[in-house]
Short mmCIF file of C-alpha atoms and ligand atoms in Angstrom, two decimals:
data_model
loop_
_atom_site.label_atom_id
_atom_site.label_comp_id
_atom_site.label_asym_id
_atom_site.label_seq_id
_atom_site.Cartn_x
_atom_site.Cartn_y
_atom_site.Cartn_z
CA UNK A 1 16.53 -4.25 23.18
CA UNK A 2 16.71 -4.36 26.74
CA UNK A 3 14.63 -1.08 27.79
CA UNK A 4 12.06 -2.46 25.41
CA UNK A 5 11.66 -5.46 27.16
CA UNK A 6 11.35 -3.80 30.61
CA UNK A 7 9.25 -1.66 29.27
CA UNK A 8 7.09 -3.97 28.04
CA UNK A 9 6.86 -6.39 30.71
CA UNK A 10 5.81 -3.11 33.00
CA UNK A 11 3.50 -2.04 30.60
CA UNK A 12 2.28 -5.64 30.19
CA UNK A 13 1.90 -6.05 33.53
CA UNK A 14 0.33 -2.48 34.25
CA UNK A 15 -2.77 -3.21 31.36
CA UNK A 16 -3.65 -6.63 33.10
CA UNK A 17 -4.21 -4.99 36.30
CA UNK A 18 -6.04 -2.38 34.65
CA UNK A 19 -7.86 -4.94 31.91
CA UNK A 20 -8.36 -8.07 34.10
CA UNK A 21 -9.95 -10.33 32.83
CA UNK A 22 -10.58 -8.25 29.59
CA UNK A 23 -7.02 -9.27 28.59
CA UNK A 24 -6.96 -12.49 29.13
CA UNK A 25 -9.99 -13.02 27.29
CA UNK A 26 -8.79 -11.05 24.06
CA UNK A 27 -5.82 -13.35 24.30
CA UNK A 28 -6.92 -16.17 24.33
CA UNK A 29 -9.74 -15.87 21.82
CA UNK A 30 -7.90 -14.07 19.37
CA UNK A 31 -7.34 -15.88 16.21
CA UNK A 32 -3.88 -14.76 15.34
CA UNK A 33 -2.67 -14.61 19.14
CA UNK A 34 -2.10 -18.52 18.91
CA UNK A 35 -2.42 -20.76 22.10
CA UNK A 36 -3.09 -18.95 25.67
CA UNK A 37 0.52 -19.61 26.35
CA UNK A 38 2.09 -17.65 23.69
CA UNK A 39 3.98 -14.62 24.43
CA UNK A 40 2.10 -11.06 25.49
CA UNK A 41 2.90 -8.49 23.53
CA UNK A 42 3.61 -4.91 25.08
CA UNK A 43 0.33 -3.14 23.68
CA UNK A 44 1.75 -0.07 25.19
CA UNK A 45 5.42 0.44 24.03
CA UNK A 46 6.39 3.45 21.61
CA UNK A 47 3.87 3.54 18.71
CA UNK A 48 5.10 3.34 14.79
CA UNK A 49 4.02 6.85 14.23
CA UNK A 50 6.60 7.79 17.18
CA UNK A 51 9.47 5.23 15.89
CA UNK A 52 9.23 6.12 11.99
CA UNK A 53 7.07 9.52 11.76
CA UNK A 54 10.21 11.61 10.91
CA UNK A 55 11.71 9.41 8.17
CA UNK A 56 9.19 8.77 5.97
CA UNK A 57 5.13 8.95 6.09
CA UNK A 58 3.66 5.57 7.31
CA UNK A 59 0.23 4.66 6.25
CA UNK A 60 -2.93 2.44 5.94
CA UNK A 61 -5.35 1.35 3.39
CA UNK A 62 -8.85 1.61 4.08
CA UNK A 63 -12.26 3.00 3.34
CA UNK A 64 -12.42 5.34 6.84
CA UNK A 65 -14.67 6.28 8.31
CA UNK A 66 -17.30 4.06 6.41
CA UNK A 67 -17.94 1.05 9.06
CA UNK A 68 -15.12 1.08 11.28
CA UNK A 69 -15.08 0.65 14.80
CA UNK A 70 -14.60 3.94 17.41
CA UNK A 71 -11.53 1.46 18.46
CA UNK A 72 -10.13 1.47 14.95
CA UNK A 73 -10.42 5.00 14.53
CA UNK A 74 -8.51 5.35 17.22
CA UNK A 75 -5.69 2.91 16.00
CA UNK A 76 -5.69 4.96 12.98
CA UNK A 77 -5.33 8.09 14.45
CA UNK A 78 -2.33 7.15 16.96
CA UNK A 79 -0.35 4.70 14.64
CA UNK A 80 -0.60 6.48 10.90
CA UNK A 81 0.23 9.81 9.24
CA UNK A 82 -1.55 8.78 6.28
CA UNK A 83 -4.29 6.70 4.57
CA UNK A 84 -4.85 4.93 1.00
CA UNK A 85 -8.40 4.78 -0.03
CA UNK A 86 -8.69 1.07 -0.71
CA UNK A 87 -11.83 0.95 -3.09
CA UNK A 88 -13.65 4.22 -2.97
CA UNK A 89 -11.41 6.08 -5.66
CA UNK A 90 -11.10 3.94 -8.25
CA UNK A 91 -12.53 4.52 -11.41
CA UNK A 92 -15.38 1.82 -10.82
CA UNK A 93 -16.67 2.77 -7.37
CA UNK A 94 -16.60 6.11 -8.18
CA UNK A 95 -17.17 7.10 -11.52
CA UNK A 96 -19.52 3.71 -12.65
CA UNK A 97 -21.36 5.68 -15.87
CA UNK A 98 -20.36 8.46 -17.33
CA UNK A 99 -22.47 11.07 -16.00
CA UNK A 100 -22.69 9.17 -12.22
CA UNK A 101 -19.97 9.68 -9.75
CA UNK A 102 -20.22 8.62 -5.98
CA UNK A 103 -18.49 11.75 -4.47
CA UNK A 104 -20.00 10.25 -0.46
CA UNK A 105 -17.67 8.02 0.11
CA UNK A 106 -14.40 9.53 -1.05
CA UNK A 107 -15.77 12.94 0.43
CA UNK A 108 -16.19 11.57 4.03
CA UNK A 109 -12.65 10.10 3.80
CA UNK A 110 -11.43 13.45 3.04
CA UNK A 111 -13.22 15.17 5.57
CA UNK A 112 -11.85 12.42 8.51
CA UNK A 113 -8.31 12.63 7.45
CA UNK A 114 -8.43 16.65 7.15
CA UNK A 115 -9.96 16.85 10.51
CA UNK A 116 -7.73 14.45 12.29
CA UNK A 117 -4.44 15.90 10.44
CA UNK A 118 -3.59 13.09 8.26
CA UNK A 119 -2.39 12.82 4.86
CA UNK A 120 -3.98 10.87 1.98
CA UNK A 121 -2.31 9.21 -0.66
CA UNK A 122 -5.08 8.81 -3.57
CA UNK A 123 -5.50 5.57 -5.82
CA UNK A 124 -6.04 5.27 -8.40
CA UNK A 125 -6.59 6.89 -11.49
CA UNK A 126 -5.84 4.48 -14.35
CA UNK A 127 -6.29 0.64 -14.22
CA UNK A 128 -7.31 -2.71 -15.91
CA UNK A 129 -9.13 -3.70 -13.10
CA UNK A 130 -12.58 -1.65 -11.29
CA UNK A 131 -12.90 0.32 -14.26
CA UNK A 132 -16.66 0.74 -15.80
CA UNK A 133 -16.90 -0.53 -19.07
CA UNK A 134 -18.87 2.74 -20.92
CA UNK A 135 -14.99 3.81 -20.77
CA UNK A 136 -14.18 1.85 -23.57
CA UNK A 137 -17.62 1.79 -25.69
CA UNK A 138 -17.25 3.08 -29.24
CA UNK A 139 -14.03 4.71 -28.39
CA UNK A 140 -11.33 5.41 -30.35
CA UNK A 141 -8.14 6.99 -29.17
CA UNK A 142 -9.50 10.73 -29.22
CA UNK A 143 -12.83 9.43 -27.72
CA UNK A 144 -10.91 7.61 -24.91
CA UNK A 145 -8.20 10.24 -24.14
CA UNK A 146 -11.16 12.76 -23.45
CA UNK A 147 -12.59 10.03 -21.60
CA UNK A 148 -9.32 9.82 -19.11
CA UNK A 149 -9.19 13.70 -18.78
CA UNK A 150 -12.20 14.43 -17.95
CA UNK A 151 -12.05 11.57 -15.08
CA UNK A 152 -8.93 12.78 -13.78
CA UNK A 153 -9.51 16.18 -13.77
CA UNK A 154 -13.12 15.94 -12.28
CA UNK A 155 -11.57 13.71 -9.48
CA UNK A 156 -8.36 15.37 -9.01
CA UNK A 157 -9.11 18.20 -9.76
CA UNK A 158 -12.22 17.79 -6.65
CA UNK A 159 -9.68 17.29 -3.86
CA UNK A 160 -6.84 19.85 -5.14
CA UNK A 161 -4.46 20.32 -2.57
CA UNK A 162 -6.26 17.77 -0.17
CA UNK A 163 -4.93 14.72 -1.77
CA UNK A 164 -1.29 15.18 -1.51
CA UNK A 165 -0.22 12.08 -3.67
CA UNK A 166 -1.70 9.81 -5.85
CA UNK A 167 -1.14 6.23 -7.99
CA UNK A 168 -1.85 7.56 -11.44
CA UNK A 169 -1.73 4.49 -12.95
CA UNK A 170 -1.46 1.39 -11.62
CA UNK A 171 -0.16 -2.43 -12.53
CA UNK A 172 0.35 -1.57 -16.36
CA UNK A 173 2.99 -4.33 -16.94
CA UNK A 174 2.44 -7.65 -17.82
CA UNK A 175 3.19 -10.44 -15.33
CA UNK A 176 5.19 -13.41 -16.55
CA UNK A 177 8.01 -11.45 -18.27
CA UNK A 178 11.08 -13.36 -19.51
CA UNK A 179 14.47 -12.86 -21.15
CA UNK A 180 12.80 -11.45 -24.62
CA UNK A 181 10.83 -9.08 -22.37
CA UNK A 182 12.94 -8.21 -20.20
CA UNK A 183 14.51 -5.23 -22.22
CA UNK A 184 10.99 -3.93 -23.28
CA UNK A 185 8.06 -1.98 -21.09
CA UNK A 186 6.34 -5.11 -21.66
CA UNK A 187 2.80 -3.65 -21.21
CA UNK A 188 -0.36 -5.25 -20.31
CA UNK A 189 -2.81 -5.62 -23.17
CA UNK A 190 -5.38 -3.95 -21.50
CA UNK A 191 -8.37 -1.75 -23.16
CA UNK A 192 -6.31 1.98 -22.37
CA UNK A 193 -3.26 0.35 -24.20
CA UNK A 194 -5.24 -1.65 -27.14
CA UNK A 195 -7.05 1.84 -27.86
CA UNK A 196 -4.73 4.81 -26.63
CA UNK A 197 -1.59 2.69 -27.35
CA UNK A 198 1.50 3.50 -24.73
CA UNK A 199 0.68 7.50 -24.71
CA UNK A 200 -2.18 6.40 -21.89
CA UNK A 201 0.84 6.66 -19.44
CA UNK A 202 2.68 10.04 -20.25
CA UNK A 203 -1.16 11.84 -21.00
CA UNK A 204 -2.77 10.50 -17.56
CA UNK A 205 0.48 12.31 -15.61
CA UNK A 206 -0.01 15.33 -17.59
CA UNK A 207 -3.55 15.27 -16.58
CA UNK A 208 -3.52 14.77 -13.06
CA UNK A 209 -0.52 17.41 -13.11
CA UNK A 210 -2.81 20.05 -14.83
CA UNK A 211 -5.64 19.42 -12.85
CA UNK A 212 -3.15 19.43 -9.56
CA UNK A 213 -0.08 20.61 -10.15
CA UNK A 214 1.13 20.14 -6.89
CA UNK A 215 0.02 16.54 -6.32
CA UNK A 216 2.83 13.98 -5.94
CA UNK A 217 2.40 11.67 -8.86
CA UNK A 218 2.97 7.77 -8.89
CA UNK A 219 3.44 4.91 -11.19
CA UNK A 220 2.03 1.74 -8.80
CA UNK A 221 2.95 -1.58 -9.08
CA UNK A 222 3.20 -5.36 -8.03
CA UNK A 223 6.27 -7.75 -8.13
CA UNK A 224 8.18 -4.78 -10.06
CA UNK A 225 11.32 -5.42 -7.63
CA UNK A 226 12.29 -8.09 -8.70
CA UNK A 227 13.46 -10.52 -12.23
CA UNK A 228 12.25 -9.34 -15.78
CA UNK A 229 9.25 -7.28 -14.54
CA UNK A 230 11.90 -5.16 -12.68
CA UNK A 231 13.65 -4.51 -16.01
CA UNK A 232 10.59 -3.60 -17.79
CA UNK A 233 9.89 -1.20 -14.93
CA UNK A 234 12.64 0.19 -15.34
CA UNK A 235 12.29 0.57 -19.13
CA UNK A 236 9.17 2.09 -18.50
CA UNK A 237 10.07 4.61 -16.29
CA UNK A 238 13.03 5.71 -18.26
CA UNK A 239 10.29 6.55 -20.97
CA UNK A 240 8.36 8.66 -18.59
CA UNK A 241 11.26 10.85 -17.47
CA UNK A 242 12.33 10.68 -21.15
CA UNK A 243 9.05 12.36 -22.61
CA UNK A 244 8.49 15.11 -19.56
CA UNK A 245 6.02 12.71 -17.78
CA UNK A 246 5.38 14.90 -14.12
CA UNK A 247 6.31 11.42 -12.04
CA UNK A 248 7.74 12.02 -8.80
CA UNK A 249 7.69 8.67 -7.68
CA UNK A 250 7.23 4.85 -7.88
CA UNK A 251 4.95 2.61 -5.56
CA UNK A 252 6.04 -1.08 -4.97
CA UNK A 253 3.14 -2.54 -3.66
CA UNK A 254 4.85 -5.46 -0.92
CA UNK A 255 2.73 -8.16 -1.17
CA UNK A 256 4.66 -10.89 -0.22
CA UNK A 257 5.24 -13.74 1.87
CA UNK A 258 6.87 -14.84 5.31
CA UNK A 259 9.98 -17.03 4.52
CA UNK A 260 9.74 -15.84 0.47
CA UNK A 261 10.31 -12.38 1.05
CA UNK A 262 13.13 -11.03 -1.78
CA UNK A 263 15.29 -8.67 0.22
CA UNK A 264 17.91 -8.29 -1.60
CA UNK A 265 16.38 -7.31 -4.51
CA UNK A 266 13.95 -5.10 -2.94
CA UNK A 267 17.26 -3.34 -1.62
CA UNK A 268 18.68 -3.06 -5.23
CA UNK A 269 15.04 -2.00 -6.71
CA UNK A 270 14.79 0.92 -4.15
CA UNK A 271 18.43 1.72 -5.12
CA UNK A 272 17.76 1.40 -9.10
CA UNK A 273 14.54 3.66 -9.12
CA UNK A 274 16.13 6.37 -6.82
CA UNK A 275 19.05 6.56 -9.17
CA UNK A 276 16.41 7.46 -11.79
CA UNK A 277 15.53 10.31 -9.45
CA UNK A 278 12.07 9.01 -8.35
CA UNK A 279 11.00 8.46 -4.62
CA UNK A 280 10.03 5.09 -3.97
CA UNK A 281 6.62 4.00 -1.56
CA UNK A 282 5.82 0.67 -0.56
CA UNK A 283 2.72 1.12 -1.08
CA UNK A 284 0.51 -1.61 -0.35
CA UNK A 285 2.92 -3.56 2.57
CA UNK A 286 1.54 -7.09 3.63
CA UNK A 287 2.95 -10.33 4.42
CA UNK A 288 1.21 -13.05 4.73
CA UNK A 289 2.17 -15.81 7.53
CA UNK A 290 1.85 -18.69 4.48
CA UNK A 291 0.12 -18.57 1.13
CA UNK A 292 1.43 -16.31 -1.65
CA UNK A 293 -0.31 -13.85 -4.00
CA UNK A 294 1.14 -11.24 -5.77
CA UNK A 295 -1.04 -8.36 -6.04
CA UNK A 296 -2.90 -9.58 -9.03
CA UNK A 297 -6.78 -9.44 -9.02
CA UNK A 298 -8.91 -12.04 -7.75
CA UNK A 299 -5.75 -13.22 -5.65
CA UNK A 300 -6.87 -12.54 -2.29
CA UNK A 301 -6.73 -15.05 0.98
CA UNK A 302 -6.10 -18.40 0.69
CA UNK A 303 -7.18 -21.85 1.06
CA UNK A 304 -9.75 -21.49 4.23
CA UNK A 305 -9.18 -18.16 3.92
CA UNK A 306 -13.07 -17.57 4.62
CA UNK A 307 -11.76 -18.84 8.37
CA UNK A 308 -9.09 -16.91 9.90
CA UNK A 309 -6.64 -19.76 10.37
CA UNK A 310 -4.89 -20.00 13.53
CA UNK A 311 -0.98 -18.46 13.35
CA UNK A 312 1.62 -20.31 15.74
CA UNK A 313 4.11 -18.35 17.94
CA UNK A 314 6.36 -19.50 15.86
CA UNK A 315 4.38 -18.84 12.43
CA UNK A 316 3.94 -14.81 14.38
CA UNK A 317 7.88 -14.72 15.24
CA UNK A 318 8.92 -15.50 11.54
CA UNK A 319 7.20 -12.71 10.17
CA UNK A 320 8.01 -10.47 12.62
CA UNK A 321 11.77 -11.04 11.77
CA UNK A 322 11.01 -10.97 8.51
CA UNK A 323 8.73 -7.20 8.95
CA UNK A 324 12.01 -6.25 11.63
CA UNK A 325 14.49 -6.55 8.24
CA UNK A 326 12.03 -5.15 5.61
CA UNK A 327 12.04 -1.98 7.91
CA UNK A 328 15.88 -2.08 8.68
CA UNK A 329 16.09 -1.88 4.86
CA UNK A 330 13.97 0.75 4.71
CA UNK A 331 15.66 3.09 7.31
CA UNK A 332 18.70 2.31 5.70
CA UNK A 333 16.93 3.77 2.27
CA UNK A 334 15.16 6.78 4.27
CA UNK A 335 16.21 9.32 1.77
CA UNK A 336 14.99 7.48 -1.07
CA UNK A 337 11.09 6.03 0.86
CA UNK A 338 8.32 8.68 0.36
CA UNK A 339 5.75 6.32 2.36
CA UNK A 340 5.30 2.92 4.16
CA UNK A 341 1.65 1.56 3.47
CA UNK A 342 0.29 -1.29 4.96
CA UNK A 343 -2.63 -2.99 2.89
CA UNK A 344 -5.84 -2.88 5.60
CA UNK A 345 -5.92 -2.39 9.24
CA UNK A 346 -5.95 -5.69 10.78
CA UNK A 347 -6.04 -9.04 10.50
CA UNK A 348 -9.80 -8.87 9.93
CA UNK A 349 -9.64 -5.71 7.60
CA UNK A 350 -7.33 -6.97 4.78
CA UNK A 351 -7.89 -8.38 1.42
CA UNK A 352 -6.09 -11.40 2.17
CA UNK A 353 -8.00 -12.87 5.10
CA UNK A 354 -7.12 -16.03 6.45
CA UNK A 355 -3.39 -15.21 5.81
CA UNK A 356 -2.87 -13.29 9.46
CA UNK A 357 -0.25 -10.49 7.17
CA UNK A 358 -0.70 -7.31 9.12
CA UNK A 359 0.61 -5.79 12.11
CA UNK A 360 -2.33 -5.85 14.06
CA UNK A 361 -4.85 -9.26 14.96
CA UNK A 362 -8.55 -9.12 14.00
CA UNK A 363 -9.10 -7.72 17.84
CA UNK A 364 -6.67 -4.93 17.14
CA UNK A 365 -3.72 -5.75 19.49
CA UNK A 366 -0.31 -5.13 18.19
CA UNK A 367 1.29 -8.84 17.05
CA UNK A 368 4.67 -9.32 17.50
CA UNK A 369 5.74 -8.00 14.46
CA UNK A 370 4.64 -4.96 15.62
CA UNK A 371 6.73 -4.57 18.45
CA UNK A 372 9.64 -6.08 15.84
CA UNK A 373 9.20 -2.83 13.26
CA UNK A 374 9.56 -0.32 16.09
CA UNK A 375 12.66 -1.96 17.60
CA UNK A 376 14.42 -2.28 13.96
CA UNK A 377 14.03 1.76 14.24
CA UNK A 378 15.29 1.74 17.96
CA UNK A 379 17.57 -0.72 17.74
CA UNK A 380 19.15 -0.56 14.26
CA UNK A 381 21.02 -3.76 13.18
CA UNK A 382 23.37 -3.49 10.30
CA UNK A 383 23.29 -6.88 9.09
CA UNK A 384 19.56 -6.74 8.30
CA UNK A 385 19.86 -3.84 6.62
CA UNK A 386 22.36 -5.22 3.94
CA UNK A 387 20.98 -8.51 2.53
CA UNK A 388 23.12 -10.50 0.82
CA UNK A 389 23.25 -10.21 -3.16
O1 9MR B 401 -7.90 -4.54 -1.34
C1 9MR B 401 -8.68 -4.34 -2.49
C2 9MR B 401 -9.89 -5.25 -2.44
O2 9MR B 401 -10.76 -4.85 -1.40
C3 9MR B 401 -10.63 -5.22 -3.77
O3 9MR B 401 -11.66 -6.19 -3.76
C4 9MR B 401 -9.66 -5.50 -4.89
C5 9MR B 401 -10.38 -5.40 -6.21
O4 9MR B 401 -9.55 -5.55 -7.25
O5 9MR B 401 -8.59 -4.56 -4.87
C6 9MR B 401 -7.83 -4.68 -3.71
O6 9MR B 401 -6.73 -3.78 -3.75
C7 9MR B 401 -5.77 -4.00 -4.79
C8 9MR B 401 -5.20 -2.64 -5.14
O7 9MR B 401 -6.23 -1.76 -5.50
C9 9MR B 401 -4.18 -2.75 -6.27
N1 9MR B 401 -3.15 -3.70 -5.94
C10 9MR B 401 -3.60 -5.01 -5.50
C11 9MR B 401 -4.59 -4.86 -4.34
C12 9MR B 401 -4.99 -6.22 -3.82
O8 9MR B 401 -5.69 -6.94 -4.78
#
């Protein structure tokens, strides 16, 4: 701890006599910084990519290069070794009619990442949700399975061996499980399972293998680490293996809460899906500073969340310590993580607005919980690493 804290205060101290007045001003008008008097933060310590490059890949969500900001770009570039589309590959936004597909978006993205060296992790290629409706028109299960192939092997098949993983199909299980469900996949009655029945899962792998056989391939999902929609998770997956399903990997997205966040069984979940011989990715890390919502659609932000409400030193160190022992857990599991995603950029890029969850404030400065995740790497800590079960 202490080098980091000399460090910091040098560093500190060396950008306010090169930012002046520049500094003080972010600080102070920053919505997530909090009062004048809180805390700096070192903007200028060891960056993420340099603390956790080497274990694991450690990512963003976002559709670059689109609108962002030269200064964003440039956060990408030094903190991340990879990037999530957030919109521009689902089936909706790109594929909206049958014959129509928006290739711009999804092409530029490839083309920034390629030329600045960094990975993509695609998503995603089956859902409920941002799906076009002509999908499902006068379909019946033949109909709808040459539907699915020829989307994923258009798409995949587009960005062979530039996409190097991707969420083949995502939230499939049914929230709200309970003791009957527990034991059973417990899958969402969406339109793929109502007309392809549970065969949408195994064929959509088999696709995207075909049309990229060496694509890393995901099953993507929220709250899956923990209660009965763990079980059916893992019911599921046991299926895939089963019937020669080319999965390499399950994504737990991490949305969760400060103070709420369920370590323990996020410990045991990683454990329990690596023992099936799957990688595991958080794949779509955020935690908000209050306000919960799962991952499900239409849950975004909060109340106010059109403002970006205020977060308290104290409200910033909370979910620092509780980002410092998601990561010590992590470390701990190195072997086992694939990838580290956070959902969005900044506290002004992120679905859940209002809710201050990522590591950066809407004027991209590092928040404490930045500083927090690079120390758990530097500064390993045993006890966080081994919640209590
Ligand atoms: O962050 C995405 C947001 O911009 C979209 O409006 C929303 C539409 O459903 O999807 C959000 O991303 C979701 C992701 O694709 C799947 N897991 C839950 C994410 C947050 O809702």
């Amino acid at each position: 701890m202490k080098p980091l804290i000399t460090s910091s205060l040098m560093a500190v101290g060396a950008f306010l006599l090169a930012a002046g007045p520049a500094l003080v001003a972010a600080q102070t008008s920053t919505s997530t910084g909090g009062p004048a008097s809180a805390p700096a933060v070192d903007q200028h310590g060891p960056t993420i990519k340099d603390a956790y490059g080497k274990l694991f890949l450690i990512g963003t969500a976002g559709d670059i290069p689109g609108n962002y900001s030269s200064d964003e770009l440039r956060l990408i570039k030094e903190n991340f070794t990879v990037v999530t589309p957030e919109n521009c590959m689902k089936p909706g936004p790109v594929h909206p009619e049958a014959d129509t597909w928006n290739f711009q978006r999804p092409d530029a993205l490839v083309k920034w990442c390629q030329d600045n060296d960094i990975a993509i992790h695609g998503h995603t290629l089956v859902w409920h949700g941002q799906t076009g409706n002509w999908f499902f028109q006068d379909a019946n299960k033949e109909v709808l399975t040459q539907r699915l192939k020829d989307h994923i092997s258009t798409l995949v098949g587009r960005y062979k061996g530039k996409i190097r993983s991707w969420d083949v199909v995502n939230e499939a299980i049914n929230d709200g499980g309970n003791a009957q469900t527990a034991g059973t996949e417990n899958l969402r009655r969406s339109n793929w399972l109502k007309i392809m029945g549970p065969d949408f899962l195994p064929l959509a792998f088999k696709f995207a293998h075909e049309a990229d056989p060496k694509a890393k391939l995901f099953y993507n999902d929220y709250n899956i680490e923990a209660g009965a929609k763990h079980r059916s998770s893992m019911v599921l997956l046991k299926r895939l293996i089963k019937e020669g399903a080319p999965i390499y990997g399950v994504g737990i997205q991490g949305h969760w809460t400060t103070g709420r966040v369920p370590f323990a069984e996020i410990d045991k979940a990683i454990s329990d899906y690596a023992s099936l011989g799957l990688k595991v990715s958080i794949s779509e890390l955020d935690l908000t500073i209050r306000g919960a919502s799962g991952g499900q659609l239409g849950g975004g932000g909060g109340r106010g969340a059109r403002r970006n409400t205020p977060a308290s030193p104290q409200d910033l160190k909370a979910q620092a310590d509780d980002y410092a022992k998601l990561f010590s857990i992590f470390v701990k599991h190195k072997e086992s993580i694939d990838r580290v995603t956070f959902w969005g950029l900044n506290d002004r890029r992120t679905w859940r607005f209002g809710q201050n969850p990522l590591i950066f404030d809407s004027n991209n400065l590092r928040k404490p919980a930045y500083v927090a995740i690079v120390d758990a790497m530097l500064h390993p800590n045993h006890d966080l690493a081994n919640p209590a079960r």
